């Protein structure tokens, strides 16, 4: 299906209005752009956090959609789960149970016990195919890329059974090129945020990045190519604020208001928010077998995350590089409530930061969180202690 200008209303609007529109779209639990796509005859594949090879779905002519929870009560989903689970698992299923988002296929990943079990629970409640994409748990194995290519082949066959049309290598190479461009635009956005954070706030950059999960990537690329020059030419003035890195938003997403609260005290110059959309650190090759190149890129050209276990990329060392590259003075280490991977990494990160004598602030969040007064007070105290202590 061709791109259908699902974000048409942004054109010729002032920047503040565009950012407001983006936030409305990413916070709307009714997935308006996705529903518009389906009403026009398009098919949808929903995929859970963190990383997913969207290029394969795109090459099939379908819309890959990030299923990453929402600020909804989750009452229907509660009956399908135990009590002690992270919120994103429940609210993601809630979106489907209440038909706020409909799809032709759902894919999850074994990033934790809850996410792995989500596929079976989802599959018992809907007639369409629900899959688990098994990304390699040991990327250091010499067979990991071959194994992952076979997983991608399995996904490709499932998609072809839905569309009734073969996915050609040419279509895959075109999709890789489209997504390469999108990731390059995100890297440019993060470079602006890192080097001149007074030109775009962290919550604005957050909304711009997350938007890529809900609209066709060609349309997103066109939008970002128009937005980035306007951001660079902004008139914001630099303030005397401390630079910090935010670590822990790789899966469940903090409310945009939480990010705003942080930025009232400091510049948030780098983070791992929606890291799955920015997974590759450089372009994926379009030469040779496209599925093989996507698999190689996952192993060799990817960033780090608590849900990937690569001995060549110790997470604490990768975090230290992020801190140094962004010239941050401190780190906010956070995790969603009940998030086992995130909470486990807090110990590793805090030990490294203490060894390096880098100040850090530990916090927990939940996607439905609405009060940030305590966080604001604690963070102000943390910053003042560093600046004046």
Short mmCIF file of C-alpha atoms in Angstrom, two decimals:
data_model
loop_
_atom_site.label_atom_id
_atom_site.label_comp_id
_atom_site.label_asym_id
_atom_site.label_seq_id
_atom_site.Cartn_x
_atom_site.Cartn_y
_atom_site.Cartn_z
CA UNK A 1 0.00 0.00 0.00
CA UNK A 2 1.33 3.45 -0.87
CA UNK A 3 1.96 6.08 1.78
CA UNK A 4 -1.31 7.88 2.50
CA UNK A 5 -0.23 11.12 4.20
CA UNK A 6 -1.57 10.16 7.61
CA UNK A 7 0.18 13.20 9.13
CA UNK A 8 -0.90 15.73 6.53
CA UNK A 9 -2.13 18.33 9.03
CA UNK A 10 1.42 19.30 10.14
CA UNK A 11 2.24 21.28 7.02
CA UNK A 12 2.65 25.06 7.30
CA UNK A 13 1.94 25.07 11.02
CA UNK A 14 4.07 26.82 13.69
CA UNK A 15 6.55 24.58 15.48
CA UNK A 16 4.68 24.63 18.80
CA UNK A 17 1.53 23.41 17.07
CA UNK A 18 3.45 20.65 15.28
CA UNK A 19 4.97 19.40 18.54
CA UNK A 20 1.52 19.47 20.16
CA UNK A 21 0.11 17.48 17.26
CA UNK A 22 2.89 14.88 17.58
CA UNK A 23 2.27 14.50 21.29
CA UNK A 24 -1.46 14.11 20.75
CA UNK A 25 -0.84 11.37 18.21
CA UNK A 26 1.60 9.35 20.31
CA UNK A 27 -0.55 9.63 23.46
CA UNK A 28 -3.86 8.82 21.75
CA UNK A 29 -4.77 5.24 22.77
CA UNK A 30 -7.09 4.98 19.76
CA UNK A 31 -4.13 4.87 17.36
CA UNK A 32 -5.75 7.29 14.87
CA UNK A 33 -3.07 6.99 12.18
CA UNK A 34 -3.15 3.18 12.34
CA UNK A 35 -6.93 3.05 12.11
CA UNK A 36 -6.83 5.47 9.20
CA UNK A 37 -4.36 3.17 7.44
CA UNK A 38 -6.65 0.16 7.94
CA UNK A 39 -9.72 2.06 6.77
CA UNK A 40 -7.87 2.78 3.52
CA UNK A 41 -7.40 -0.97 3.04
CA UNK A 42 -3.94 -1.39 4.58
CA UNK A 43 -2.83 -4.31 6.73
CA UNK A 44 -1.07 -3.94 10.10
CA UNK A 45 1.52 -5.97 12.01
CA UNK A 46 1.83 -5.02 15.66
CA UNK A 47 5.14 -5.72 17.38
CA UNK A 48 6.11 -5.45 21.02
CA UNK A 49 9.23 -3.80 22.40
CA UNK A 50 12.25 -3.59 22.04
CA UNK A 51 13.72 -4.28 18.58
CA UNK A 52 11.85 -5.62 15.56
CA UNK A 53 12.94 -5.83 11.87
CA UNK A 54 10.28 -3.49 10.54
CA UNK A 55 11.86 -3.57 7.10
CA UNK A 56 10.43 -7.04 6.45
CA UNK A 57 6.87 -5.92 7.23
CA UNK A 58 7.36 -2.77 5.16
CA UNK A 59 8.57 -4.83 2.21
CA UNK A 60 5.32 -6.83 2.43
CA UNK A 61 3.35 -3.60 1.93
CA UNK A 62 2.04 -3.67 5.50
CA UNK A 63 2.36 -1.13 8.31
CA UNK A 64 4.59 -2.15 11.24
CA UNK A 65 3.22 -0.61 14.44
CA UNK A 66 4.95 -0.31 17.81
CA UNK A 67 2.73 -1.84 20.49
CA UNK A 68 4.20 -0.10 23.51
CA UNK A 69 1.35 0.30 25.94
CA UNK A 70 -0.68 3.42 26.63
CA UNK A 71 -2.16 5.47 29.43
CA UNK A 72 -5.30 3.34 29.76
CA UNK A 73 -6.80 1.64 32.86
CA UNK A 74 -6.16 -1.93 31.70
CA UNK A 75 -9.26 -3.35 33.38
CA UNK A 76 -10.01 -6.04 30.75
CA UNK A 77 -6.39 -7.17 30.54
CA UNK A 78 -6.12 -7.54 34.33
CA UNK A 79 -8.06 -10.82 34.21
CA UNK A 80 -5.46 -12.35 31.88
CA UNK A 81 -2.38 -11.69 34.02
CA UNK A 82 -1.04 -12.01 37.52
CA UNK A 83 -0.65 -8.95 39.71
CA UNK A 84 3.10 -8.47 39.74
CA UNK A 85 3.79 -7.48 36.16
CA UNK A 86 4.94 -4.30 34.50
CA UNK A 87 2.22 -2.02 33.22
CA UNK A 88 3.15 -2.12 29.53
CA UNK A 89 2.29 -5.84 29.23
CA UNK A 90 -1.22 -5.24 30.52
CA UNK A 91 -1.99 -2.03 28.66
CA UNK A 92 -0.67 -3.40 25.36
CA UNK A 93 -3.13 -6.30 25.54
CA UNK A 94 -5.83 -3.90 26.73
CA UNK A 95 -5.48 -1.88 23.51
CA UNK A 96 -6.23 -4.99 21.47
CA UNK A 97 -8.99 -6.37 23.71
CA UNK A 98 -10.86 -3.07 23.53
CA UNK A 99 -10.27 -2.85 19.75
CA UNK A 100 -8.45 0.44 20.00
CA UNK A 101 -5.89 -1.05 17.66
CA UNK A 102 -6.58 -3.93 15.27
CA UNK A 103 -4.09 -5.87 13.22
CA UNK A 104 -3.47 -8.89 11.02
CA UNK A 105 -0.55 -10.25 13.05
CA UNK A 106 1.16 -9.67 16.39
CA UNK A 107 4.81 -10.40 17.21
CA UNK A 108 6.48 -10.33 20.62
CA UNK A 109 9.98 -11.26 21.82
CA UNK A 110 11.44 -13.24 24.74
CA UNK A 111 13.06 -10.16 26.31
CA UNK A 112 11.64 -11.20 29.68
CA UNK A 113 9.25 -13.83 31.03
CA UNK A 114 6.27 -11.51 30.73
CA UNK A 115 6.95 -10.56 27.11
CA UNK A 116 7.56 -14.19 26.13
CA UNK A 117 4.24 -15.27 27.66
CA UNK A 118 2.43 -12.37 26.03
CA UNK A 119 2.43 -14.15 22.67
CA UNK A 120 0.49 -17.16 23.99
CA UNK A 121 -2.00 -15.01 25.92
CA UNK A 122 -2.52 -12.77 22.90
CA UNK A 123 -2.96 -15.80 20.63
CA UNK A 124 -5.75 -17.27 22.80
CA UNK A 125 -7.80 -14.10 22.44
CA UNK A 126 -7.54 -13.23 18.75
CA UNK A 127 -8.05 -15.12 15.49
CA UNK A 128 -4.95 -13.79 13.75
CA UNK A 129 -1.43 -15.18 13.97
CA UNK A 130 0.59 -14.32 17.09
CA UNK A 131 4.28 -15.08 16.93
CA UNK A 132 7.38 -14.95 19.09
CA UNK A 133 10.44 -13.74 17.20
CA UNK A 134 13.40 -15.34 18.93
CA UNK A 135 16.27 -12.90 18.68
CA UNK A 136 19.59 -14.59 19.57
CA UNK A 137 20.28 -14.76 23.28
CA UNK A 138 23.97 -15.33 22.60
CA UNK A 139 25.10 -12.92 19.86
CA UNK A 140 28.69 -14.06 20.46
CA UNK A 141 28.06 -17.46 18.91
CA UNK A 142 29.49 -17.78 15.38
CA UNK A 143 26.12 -19.20 14.31
CA UNK A 144 24.01 -16.36 15.70
CA UNK A 145 23.70 -14.42 12.42
CA UNK A 146 22.70 -17.56 10.51
CA UNK A 147 20.20 -18.46 13.20
CA UNK A 148 18.70 -14.95 13.10
CA UNK A 149 18.47 -14.99 9.31
CA UNK A 150 16.42 -18.19 9.60
CA UNK A 151 14.12 -16.48 12.12
CA UNK A 152 13.64 -13.62 9.67
CA UNK A 153 12.85 -16.15 6.92
CA UNK A 154 10.18 -17.64 9.19
CA UNK A 155 8.69 -14.19 9.78
CA UNK A 156 8.79 -13.50 6.04
CA UNK A 157 6.80 -16.67 5.29
CA UNK A 158 4.14 -15.68 7.84
CA UNK A 159 3.79 -12.25 6.25
CA UNK A 160 3.54 -13.73 2.77
CA UNK A 161 0.73 -16.00 3.95
CA UNK A 162 -1.20 -12.91 5.08
CA UNK A 163 -0.70 -10.81 1.95
CA UNK A 164 -0.67 -13.67 -0.56
CA UNK A 165 2.29 -12.01 -2.28
CA UNK A 166 5.98 -12.99 -2.22
CA UNK A 167 8.37 -10.54 -0.57
CA UNK A 168 11.16 -10.01 -3.09
CA UNK A 169 14.79 -9.18 -2.37
CA UNK A 170 14.30 -5.97 -4.34
CA UNK A 171 11.42 -4.94 -2.04
CA UNK A 172 13.53 -5.76 1.02
CA UNK A 173 16.48 -3.70 -0.24
CA UNK A 174 14.16 -0.77 -0.90
CA UNK A 175 12.73 -1.06 2.62
CA UNK A 176 16.21 -1.21 4.13
CA UNK A 177 17.08 2.01 2.28
CA UNK A 178 13.92 3.71 3.55
CA UNK A 179 14.64 2.69 7.14
CA UNK A 180 18.32 3.60 6.83
CA UNK A 181 17.20 7.11 5.96
CA UNK A 182 14.81 7.21 8.90
CA UNK A 183 17.48 6.10 11.38
CA UNK A 184 19.92 8.64 9.96
CA UNK A 185 17.34 11.37 10.57
CA UNK A 186 16.89 10.16 14.15
CA UNK A 187 20.66 10.26 14.66
CA UNK A 188 20.65 13.83 13.37
CA UNK A 189 17.84 14.69 15.79
CA UNK A 190 19.82 13.23 18.69
CA UNK A 191 22.93 15.11 17.60
CA UNK A 192 20.97 18.36 17.85
CA UNK A 193 19.67 17.39 21.28
CA UNK A 194 23.15 16.41 22.44
CA UNK A 195 25.05 19.43 21.05
CA UNK A 196 22.43 22.19 21.34
CA UNK A 197 19.76 20.98 23.79
CA UNK A 198 18.31 24.47 24.07
CA UNK A 199 17.03 24.19 20.47
CA UNK A 200 14.74 21.22 21.19
CA UNK A 201 13.48 19.92 24.51
CA UNK A 202 13.87 16.27 25.42
CA UNK A 203 10.12 15.66 25.45
CA UNK A 204 9.82 17.15 21.96
CA UNK A 205 12.61 14.89 20.66
CA UNK A 206 10.93 11.97 22.44
CA UNK A 207 7.64 12.64 20.63
CA UNK A 208 9.34 13.03 17.26
CA UNK A 209 11.13 9.70 17.67
CA UNK A 210 8.11 7.76 18.93
CA UNK A 211 6.01 9.02 16.04
CA UNK A 212 7.99 6.71 13.73
CA UNK A 213 6.26 3.74 15.36
CA UNK A 214 2.79 4.73 14.14
CA UNK A 215 3.06 6.07 10.57
CA UNK A 216 4.57 4.82 7.29
CA UNK A 217 8.31 5.35 7.36
CA UNK A 218 8.37 7.25 4.03
CA UNK A 219 5.98 9.77 5.50
CA UNK A 220 8.00 9.98 8.70
CA UNK A 221 11.18 10.62 6.70
CA UNK A 222 9.52 13.41 4.72
CA UNK A 223 8.26 14.95 7.94
CA UNK A 224 11.65 14.82 9.64
CA UNK A 225 13.49 16.24 6.62
CA UNK A 226 11.23 19.25 6.90
CA UNK A 227 11.46 19.50 10.70
CA UNK A 228 15.21 19.20 11.32
CA UNK A 229 16.24 22.40 9.47
CA UNK A 230 13.53 24.31 11.33
CA UNK A 231 14.80 22.95 14.66
CA UNK A 232 18.40 23.89 13.81
CA UNK A 233 17.32 27.41 12.91
CA UNK A 234 15.41 27.87 16.15
CA UNK A 235 15.93 30.86 18.40
CA UNK A 236 16.28 29.09 21.75
CA UNK A 237 18.94 30.47 24.10
CA UNK A 238 21.37 28.37 26.08
CA UNK A 239 20.67 28.22 29.82
CA UNK A 240 23.00 27.39 32.68
CA UNK A 241 21.68 23.86 33.23
CA UNK A 242 23.47 20.64 34.03
CA UNK A 243 23.68 17.98 31.30
CA UNK A 244 22.34 14.50 32.18
CA UNK A 245 21.79 11.14 30.51
CA UNK A 246 18.54 9.21 31.02
CA UNK A 247 18.92 5.42 31.16
CA UNK A 248 16.08 2.93 31.61
CA UNK A 249 13.38 3.80 29.05
CA UNK A 250 14.17 0.95 26.66
CA UNK A 251 10.80 -0.85 26.94
CA UNK A 252 7.95 0.65 28.99
CA UNK A 253 7.79 4.33 28.18
CA UNK A 254 7.76 7.09 30.78
CA UNK A 255 5.07 9.76 30.38
CA UNK A 256 6.17 12.81 28.40
CA UNK A 257 5.33 14.87 31.50
CA UNK A 258 8.05 12.98 33.39
CA UNK A 259 10.59 13.98 30.75
CA UNK A 260 9.38 17.57 31.00
CA UNK A 261 9.81 17.45 34.78
CA UNK A 262 13.43 16.36 34.38
CA UNK A 263 14.17 19.12 31.91
CA UNK A 264 13.00 21.81 34.29
CA UNK A 265 16.13 21.06 36.31
CA UNK A 266 18.65 20.00 33.66
CA UNK A 267 19.31 19.31 29.99
CA UNK A 268 18.54 15.70 29.09
CA UNK A 269 21.13 15.27 26.34
CA UNK A 270 20.95 11.53 25.62
CA UNK A 271 18.78 8.54 26.51
CA UNK A 272 17.67 5.04 25.56
CA UNK A 273 14.03 5.97 24.90
CA UNK A 274 12.60 3.99 21.97
CA UNK A 275 16.04 2.50 21.43
CA UNK A 276 14.54 -0.22 19.23
CA UNK A 277 13.71 2.34 16.55
CA UNK A 278 17.34 3.55 16.68
CA UNK A 279 18.91 0.11 17.11
CA UNK A 280 21.51 0.31 14.35
CA UNK A 281 24.45 2.66 14.76
CA UNK A 282 25.10 2.85 11.02
CA UNK A 283 23.35 2.01 7.77
CA UNK A 284 22.43 -1.58 6.96
CA UNK A 285 24.04 -2.74 3.71
CA UNK A 286 21.76 -3.16 0.69
CA UNK A 287 24.25 -5.45 -1.08
CA UNK A 288 23.79 -9.22 -1.15
CA UNK A 289 21.08 -11.14 0.71
CA UNK A 290 18.93 -8.52 2.51
CA UNK A 291 17.81 -10.78 5.36
CA UNK A 292 21.42 -11.80 5.93
CA UNK A 293 22.44 -8.14 6.06
CA UNK A 294 19.68 -7.33 8.56
CA UNK A 295 20.82 -10.23 10.73
CA UNK A 296 24.47 -9.19 10.51
CA UNK A 297 23.54 -5.62 11.43
CA UNK A 298 21.67 -6.81 14.54
CA UNK A 299 24.79 -8.62 15.70
CA UNK A 300 27.54 -6.25 14.54
CA UNK A 301 26.08 -2.74 14.17
CA UNK A 302 23.67 -2.44 17.06
CA UNK A 303 23.58 -0.40 20.24
CA UNK A 304 23.20 -1.93 23.73
CA UNK A 305 20.20 -2.71 25.89
CA UNK A 306 19.39 -4.70 29.05
CA UNK A 307 17.53 -7.17 26.80
CA UNK A 308 20.55 -8.04 24.64
CA UNK A 309 23.41 -9.99 26.18
CA UNK A 310 26.57 -9.41 24.14
CA UNK A 311 29.87 -9.94 25.94
CA UNK A 312 31.58 -7.64 23.44
CA UNK A 313 29.34 -4.79 24.57
CA UNK A 314 29.32 -4.60 28.38
CA UNK A 315 26.35 -2.38 29.13
CA UNK A 316 28.10 -0.38 31.83
CA UNK A 317 30.95 0.47 29.43
CA UNK A 318 28.49 1.40 26.69
CA UNK A 319 26.67 3.67 29.14
CA UNK A 320 29.97 5.28 30.08
CA UNK A 321 30.64 5.98 26.39
CA UNK A 322 27.19 7.56 26.09
CA UNK A 323 27.95 9.80 29.08
CA UNK A 324 31.32 10.88 27.70
CA UNK A 325 30.07 11.41 24.14
CA UNK A 326 27.25 13.64 25.38
CA UNK A 327 29.49 15.47 27.89
CA UNK A 328 26.99 14.73 30.63
CA UNK A 329 27.75 15.56 34.25
CA UNK A 330 25.34 13.04 35.77
CA UNK A 331 23.01 10.14 35.02
CA UNK A 332 19.39 9.38 35.82
CA UNK A 333 19.13 5.60 36.16
CA UNK A 334 15.52 4.58 36.03
CA UNK A 335 13.35 1.55 35.39
CA UNK A 336 9.68 0.79 34.98
CA UNK A 337 8.07 -0.72 38.06
CA UNK A 338 8.25 -4.53 37.99
CA UNK A 339 10.73 -4.47 35.10
CA UNK A 340 13.22 -7.22 35.91
CA UNK A 341 15.79 -6.46 33.17
CA UNK A 342 15.80 -2.76 34.00
CA UNK A 343 16.02 -3.19 37.76
CA UNK A 344 18.83 -5.75 37.45
CA UNK A 345 20.95 -3.39 35.36
CA UNK A 346 20.61 -0.60 37.93
CA UNK A 347 23.05 -2.49 40.16
CA UNK A 348 25.62 -2.86 37.40
CA UNK A 349 25.27 0.75 36.30
CA UNK A 350 25.48 2.18 39.82
CA UNK A 351 28.68 0.24 40.59
CA UNK A 352 30.33 1.55 37.42
CA UNK A 353 29.22 5.13 38.09
CA UNK A 354 30.54 5.01 41.66
CA UNK A 355 33.86 3.69 40.38
CA UNK A 356 34.03 6.51 37.81
CA UNK A 357 32.88 9.08 40.39
CA UNK A 358 29.91 10.12 38.24
CA UNK A 359 26.85 11.35 40.17
CA UNK A 360 23.65 9.41 39.55
CA UNK A 361 20.01 9.58 40.54
CA UNK A 362 17.88 6.40 40.79
CA UNK A 363 14.18 6.48 40.05
CA UNK A 364 11.24 4.24 39.11
CA UNK A 365 8.34 5.16 36.86
CA UNK A 366 5.11 3.77 35.44
CA UNK A 367 3.47 4.68 32.13
CA UNK A 368 0.24 5.72 33.90
CA UNK A 369 2.06 7.94 36.38
CA UNK A 370 0.45 11.37 36.73
CA UNK A 371 2.16 12.97 39.74
CA UNK A 372 5.74 14.19 39.50
CA UNK A 373 6.02 16.57 42.45
CA UNK A 374 8.25 14.26 44.50
CA UNK A 375 10.47 13.56 41.52
CA UNK A 376 10.85 17.26 40.82
CA UNK A 377 11.80 18.05 44.42
CA UNK A 378 14.28 15.19 44.66
CA UNK A 379 15.84 16.02 41.32
CA UNK A 380 16.22 19.69 42.21
CA UNK A 381 18.01 18.67 45.41
CA UNK A 382 20.24 16.25 43.46
CA UNK A 383 21.25 18.94 40.97
CA UNK A 384 21.86 21.57 43.66
CA UNK A 385 24.09 19.19 45.60
CA UNK A 386 26.23 18.66 42.52
CA UNK A 387 26.42 22.32 41.54
CA UNK A 388 26.85 23.81 44.98
CA UNK A 389 27.80 20.92 47.25
#
